[in-house]
CSV table of C-alpha atoms in Angstrom, one decimal:
chain,number,residue,atom,x,y,z
A,1,THR,CA,25.2,15.1,12.3
A,2,THR,CA,22.0,15.8,10.2
A,3,LEU,CA,21.4,19.1,12.0
A,4,PHE,CA,25.1,20.2,11.4
A,5,ARG,CA,24.9,19.1,7.6
A,6,SER,CA,21.5,21.0,7.4
A,7,SER,CA,23.0,24.3,9.1
A,8,LEU,CA,26.0,24.0,6.3
A,9,LEU,CA,23.5,23.6,3.4
A,10,GLY,CA,21.4,26.3,4.5
A,11,GLN,CA,24.3,28.6,4.7
A,12,ALA,CA,25.3,27.8,1.1
A,13,VAL,CA,21.5,28.4,-0.1
A,14,ALA,CA,21.6,31.8,1.9
A,15,GLU,CA,24.8,32.7,0.1
A,16,GLY,CA,23.1,32.6,-3.1
A,17,SER,CA,23.5,28.9,-4.5
A,18,ASP,CA,20.8,28.0,-6.6
A,19,ASP,CA,21.9,24.3,-7.2
A,20,GLY,CA,18.9,22.1,-7.1
A,21,ARG,CA,21.0,19.3,-5.4
A,22,LEU,CA,21.3,21.5,-2.2
A,23,PHE,CA,17.7,22.0,-1.9
A,24,TYR,CA,17.1,18.4,-2.3
A,25,GLU,CA,19.5,17.7,0.7
A,26,LEU,CA,18.3,20.2,2.6
A,27,GLY,CA,14.8,18.6,2.2
A,28,TYR,CA,16.2,15.4,3.1
A,29,CYS,CA,17.7,16.8,6.3
A,30,CYS,CA,14.6,18.3,7.3
A,31,GLN,CA,12.5,15.1,6.7
A,32,ALA,CA,15.0,13.1,8.8
A,33,GLU,CA,14.7,15.6,11.5
A,34,GLY,CA,10.7,15.1,11.3
A,35,ASP,CA,9.8,18.5,9.8
A,36,ASN,CA,8.1,17.2,6.7
A,37,GLU,CA,6.4,20.6,6.0
A,38,LYS,CA,9.6,22.1,5.4
A,39,ALA,CA,11.0,19.0,3.9
A,40,LEU,CA,8.2,19.4,1.4
A,41,ARG,CA,9.1,22.8,0.6
A,42,TYR,CA,12.7,22.2,-0.2
A,43,TYR,CA,11.9,19.3,-2.3
A,44,ARG,CA,9.6,21.3,-4.4
A,45,LYS,CA,12.4,23.9,-5.0
A,46,ALA,CA,14.8,21.1,-5.7
A,47,ALA,CA,12.4,19.2,-8.1
A,48,ALA,CA,11.9,22.8,-10.1
A,49,ARG,CA,15.5,23.7,-10.2
A,50,LEU,CA,16.6,20.0,-11.2
A,51,ALA,CA,14.2,20.0,-14.0
A,52,ARG,CA,16.2,22.9,-15.6
A,53,GLN,CA,19.6,22.0,-14.5
A,54,ASP,CA,20.0,18.3,-14.6
A,55,PRO,CA,16.6,16.5,-15.3
A,56,ASP,CA,18.3,13.0,-15.4
A,57,HIS,CA,19.9,13.3,-11.9
A,58,LEU,CA,18.6,10.9,-9.3
A,59,TYR,CA,17.9,13.7,-7.0
A,60,HIS,CA,15.2,14.9,-9.6
A,61,PHE,CA,13.6,11.5,-9.5
A,62,ASN,CA,13.9,11.3,-5.6
A,63,ALA,CA,12.2,14.7,-5.2
A,64,GLU,CA,9.2,13.9,-7.5
A,65,TYR,CA,8.8,10.6,-5.5
A,66,LEU,CA,9.3,12.1,-2.1
A,67,ILE,CA,6.8,15.2,-2.8
A,68,GLY,CA,4.2,12.5,-4.0
A,69,ALA,CA,4.6,10.5,-0.9
A,70,LEU,CA,4.4,13.4,1.6
A,71,CYS,CA,1.5,14.7,-0.4
A,72,GLU,CA,-0.3,11.4,-0.1
A,73,GLU,CA,0.6,11.3,3.7
A,74,LYS,CA,-1.3,14.7,4.1
A,75,GLY,CA,-4.3,13.3,1.9
A,76,LYS,CA,-3.6,15.1,-1.1
A,77,ASP,CA,-4.2,12.5,-3.5
A,78,GLU,CA,-4.3,14.1,-6.8
A,79,GLU,CA,-1.2,16.1,-6.2
A,80,ALA,CA,0.5,12.8,-5.0
A,81,LEU,CA,-0.5,11.2,-8.3
A,82,SER,CA,0.8,14.2,-10.4
A,83,HIS,CA,4.1,13.8,-8.7
A,84,TYR,CA,4.3,10.0,-9.0
A,85,GLU,CA,3.6,10.6,-12.7
A,86,ASN,CA,6.3,13.0,-13.0
A,87,ALA,CA,8.9,10.5,-11.2
A,88,LEU,CA,7.8,7.6,-13.5
A,89,LYS,CA,8.6,9.8,-16.6
A,90,LEU,CA,12.1,9.8,-15.0
A,91,ARG,CA,12.4,6.2,-13.9
A,92,PRO,CA,9.5,4.0,-15.7
A,93,GLU,CA,10.4,0.8,-14.1
A,94,THR,CA,10.0,1.8,-10.5
A,95,GLY,CA,7.2,-0.6,-9.4
A,96,ILE,CA,6.5,0.9,-5.9
A,97,LEU,CA,5.3,4.1,-7.8
A,98,TYR,CA,2.6,2.0,-9.8
A,99,TYR,CA,1.9,0.3,-6.3
A,100,ARG,CA,1.4,3.9,-4.6
A,101,LYS,CA,-0.8,4.8,-7.4
A,102,ALA,CA,-3.0,1.7,-7.2
A,103,HIS,CA,-3.5,2.3,-3.5
A,104,ILE,CA,-4.7,5.8,-4.2
A,105,PHE,CA,-7.0,4.7,-6.9
A,106,HIS,CA,-8.5,1.9,-4.7
A,107,ARG,CA,-9.2,4.3,-2.0
A,108,GLN,CA,-11.0,6.6,-4.5
A,109,GLY,CA,-13.0,3.7,-5.6
A,110,ARG,CA,-11.5,3.4,-9.0
A,111,PRO,CA,-10.9,-0.3,-9.2
A,112,ASP,CA,-10.1,-0.9,-12.7
A,113,GLN,CA,-7.3,2.0,-12.7
A,114,SER,CA,-6.1,0.5,-9.4
A,115,LEU,CA,-5.8,-3.0,-11.0
A,116,ASP,CA,-4.3,-1.7,-14.4
A,117,GLU,CA,-1.6,-0.1,-11.9
A,118,ILE,CA,-1.1,-3.4,-10.1
A,119,ARG,CA,-0.7,-5.3,-13.1
A,120,ARG,CA,2.1,-2.9,-14.0
A,121,VAL,CA,3.9,-3.8,-10.7
A,122,LEU,CA,3.4,-7.6,-11.3
A,123,GLU,CA,5.0,-7.4,-14.8
A,124,LEU,CA,7.9,-5.6,-13.1
A,125,THR,CA,8.1,-7.7,-10.0
A,126,PRO,CA,6.1,-11.0,-10.5
A,127,ASP,CA,7.1,-12.1,-7.0
A,128,SER,CA,5.5,-9.2,-4.9
A,129,GLY,CA,3.1,-10.7,-2.4
A,130,SER,CA,1.8,-7.3,-1.4
A,131,ALA,CA,1.0,-6.5,-5.1
A,132,GLY,CA,-0.5,-9.9,-5.6
A,133,TYR,CA,-2.7,-9.5,-2.5
A,134,LEU,CA,-4.0,-6.3,-3.8
A,135,ALA,CA,-4.6,-7.7,-7.2
A,136,GLY,CA,-6.8,-10.5,-5.6
A,137,VAL,CA,-8.6,-8.0,-3.3
A,138,LEU,CA,-9.3,-5.8,-6.5
A,139,SER,CA,-10.6,-9.2,-8.3
A,140,LEU,CA,-12.7,-10.0,-5.4
A,141,GLU,CA,-14.5,-6.5,-5.3
A,142,ARG,CA,-15.2,-6.7,-9.3
A,143,GLY,CA,-16.8,-10.2,-8.7
A,144,ASP,CA,-13.9,-11.9,-10.5
A,145,LEU,CA,-13.7,-14.9,-8.2
A,146,PRO,CA,-11.3,-17.2,-10.2
A,147,SER,CA,-8.8,-14.4,-10.9
A,148,ALA,CA,-9.2,-13.3,-7.2
A,149,ARG,CA,-8.1,-17.0,-6.0
A,150,LYS,CA,-5.4,-17.3,-8.4
A,151,TYR,CA,-3.8,-13.8,-7.2
A,152,LEU,CA,-4.2,-14.8,-3.6
A,153,GLU,CA,-2.9,-18.1,-3.7
A,154,LYS,CA,0.1,-16.8,-5.4
A,155,ALA,CA,0.4,-13.9,-3.0
A,156,VAL,CA,0.6,-16.3,0.0
A,157,ARG,CA,3.5,-18.3,-1.7
A,158,ASP,CA,5.2,-14.9,-2.4
A,159,GLY,CA,4.8,-13.8,1.4
A,160,ALA,CA,1.9,-11.7,1.7
A,161,ASP,CA,0.2,-11.3,5.0
A,162,PRO,CA,-1.2,-15.0,5.6
A,163,SER,CA,-4.2,-13.9,7.8
A,164,SER,CA,-5.4,-11.5,5.3
A,165,ALA,CA,-4.9,-13.5,2.4
A,166,PHE,CA,-6.4,-16.9,3.6
A,167,TYR,CA,-9.3,-14.7,5.2
A,168,CYS,CA,-10.0,-13.6,1.5
A,169,LEU,CA,-9.3,-17.1,0.0
A,170,GLY,CA,-12.0,-18.2,2.7
A,171,TYR,CA,-14.3,-15.8,1.5
A,172,VAL,CA,-13.9,-16.6,-2.3
A,173,ALA,CA,-14.3,-20.3,-1.5
A,174,SER,CA,-17.6,-19.7,0.5
A,175,ARG,CA,-18.9,-17.4,-2.4
A,176,GLN,CA,-18.1,-20.5,-4.8
A,177,GLY,CA,-20.1,-22.9,-2.7
A,178,GLU,CA,-16.7,-24.8,-1.4
A,179,TYR,CA,-17.5,-24.6,2.4
A,180,ASP,CA,-15.0,-27.2,3.4
A,181,GLY,CA,-12.5,-25.2,1.4
A,182,ALA,CA,-13.6,-22.1,3.1
A,183,ILE,CA,-13.5,-23.5,6.6
A,184,GLU,CA,-9.9,-24.6,5.9
A,185,TYR,CA,-8.9,-21.2,4.7
A,186,TYR,CA,-10.3,-19.7,7.6
A,187,GLY,CA,-8.6,-22.0,9.8
A,188,LYS,CA,-5.3,-21.1,8.3
A,189,ALA,CA,-6.1,-17.4,8.7
A,190,LEU,CA,-6.8,-18.1,12.6
A,191,GLN,CA,-3.5,-20.1,12.7
A,192,ALA,CA,-1.7,-17.0,11.3
A,193,ASP,CA,-3.7,-14.3,13.7
A,194,PRO,CA,-5.8,-16.0,16.3
A,195,GLU,CA,-7.7,-12.7,17.3
A,196,TYR,CA,-8.8,-12.1,13.7
A,197,ARG,CA,-12.4,-11.0,14.7
A,198,GLU,CA,-13.9,-11.0,11.0
A,199,VAL,CA,-12.7,-14.8,10.5
A,200,ARG,CA,-14.7,-15.7,13.5
A,201,ILE,CA,-17.7,-13.8,12.4
A,202,ALA,CA,-17.3,-15.6,8.8
A,203,LEU,CA,-16.8,-19.1,10.5
A,204,ALA,CA,-19.9,-18.5,12.7
A,205,ASN,CA,-22.0,-17.8,9.8
A,206,LEU,CA,-20.7,-20.5,8.0
A,207,SER,CA,-21.7,-22.9,10.9
A,208,PHE,CA,-25.0,-21.4,11.1
A,209,GLU,CA,-25.5,-22.2,7.3
A,210,ARG,CA,-24.5,-25.8,7.7
A,211,ASP,CA,-26.6,-26.2,11.0
A,212,ASP,CA,-23.6,-26.6,13.0
A,213,LEU,CA,-24.9,-24.9,16.2
A,214,SER,CA,-22.2,-25.9,18.5
A,215,GLY,CA,-19.5,-24.5,16.2
A,216,ALA,CA,-21.4,-21.4,15.7
A,217,ARG,CA,-21.9,-21.0,19.4
A,218,LYS,CA,-18.1,-21.5,19.8
A,219,HIS,CA,-17.1,-18.6,17.6
A,220,LEU,CA,-19.8,-16.3,19.0
A,221,GLU,CA,-18.8,-16.9,22.5
A,222,TRP,CA,-15.3,-16.1,21.5
A,223,LEU,CA,-16.4,-12.9,20.0
A,224,VAL,CA,-18.6,-12.0,23.1
A,225,ARG,CA,-15.4,-12.4,25.4
A,226,ARG,CA,-13.5,-10.2,23.2
A,227,GLU,CA,-16.2,-7.3,23.3
A,228,PRO,CA,-15.3,-4.7,25.7
A,229,ALA,CA,-17.5,-4.3,28.9
A,230,VAL,CA,-20.1,-1.7,28.8
C-alpha cells in the first residue's frame, strides 16, 4: 500500500539516505494520501538534491512541475511560475506547462503574456481544444474579433467545451453585427447546456435590439423561473 511504501521510504531517509529520488517518492506518497503540505516539503527537498545528483532524471522534472502545481493550488502564482520555468528548462516541449503559465498570466491580467504562452501550446499541440478556446477568449478580450472567431471555431472542432465556445462565438458575431449568426451560435450553446444563464441574457438582449419582444420575454421568463425565491 501507499502507506507501507511511505513508511519504508521514511525509514531509509531516517537512516541517513540523501538520495533525491527517495524524497521525491515520499512526496508522491504523501500527495496520494492527501497531505499536500508534507508532499510539497518532500518535493522541494527532492528538487534541491536531484539538481545536484542527477539533474536529467525524470523525478527532477516531476518535482519541479508538482511544486509549481501545488503552489498554484495555494494561490502562490509567482512561485508556481518560477517552478514551471525550472521544469521547462528540463523538458521544454511540455505543453501543459505553457498552458498553466497562460492561465496564471490570464488571472493576473497579463493577456499578451498569456497569449504568447498559449501560442507555444498550439505550436506543440495544434489540436488542443482547451488551448484554442483560451486563445479565442484572450483574442476576444484584446478586441481581435477575427482571431477570436478563428481560434474558437477550431477549438469546437478540437473538442473544447461547446457551450462556452459557442457562447463566445455568439458574442463575437453580435459584436460584428451578424445577429442571425449570433442567435445560431447562442442556440448551439443552449443545446450543449440548456441551463446556461448568460446565453439566455444575451438572447434576451439581442431580441430587444431586434424589437422581438416575445422572444425577449421568453428568455426573461426563463431567467425569472430560475431565480431563487426571496
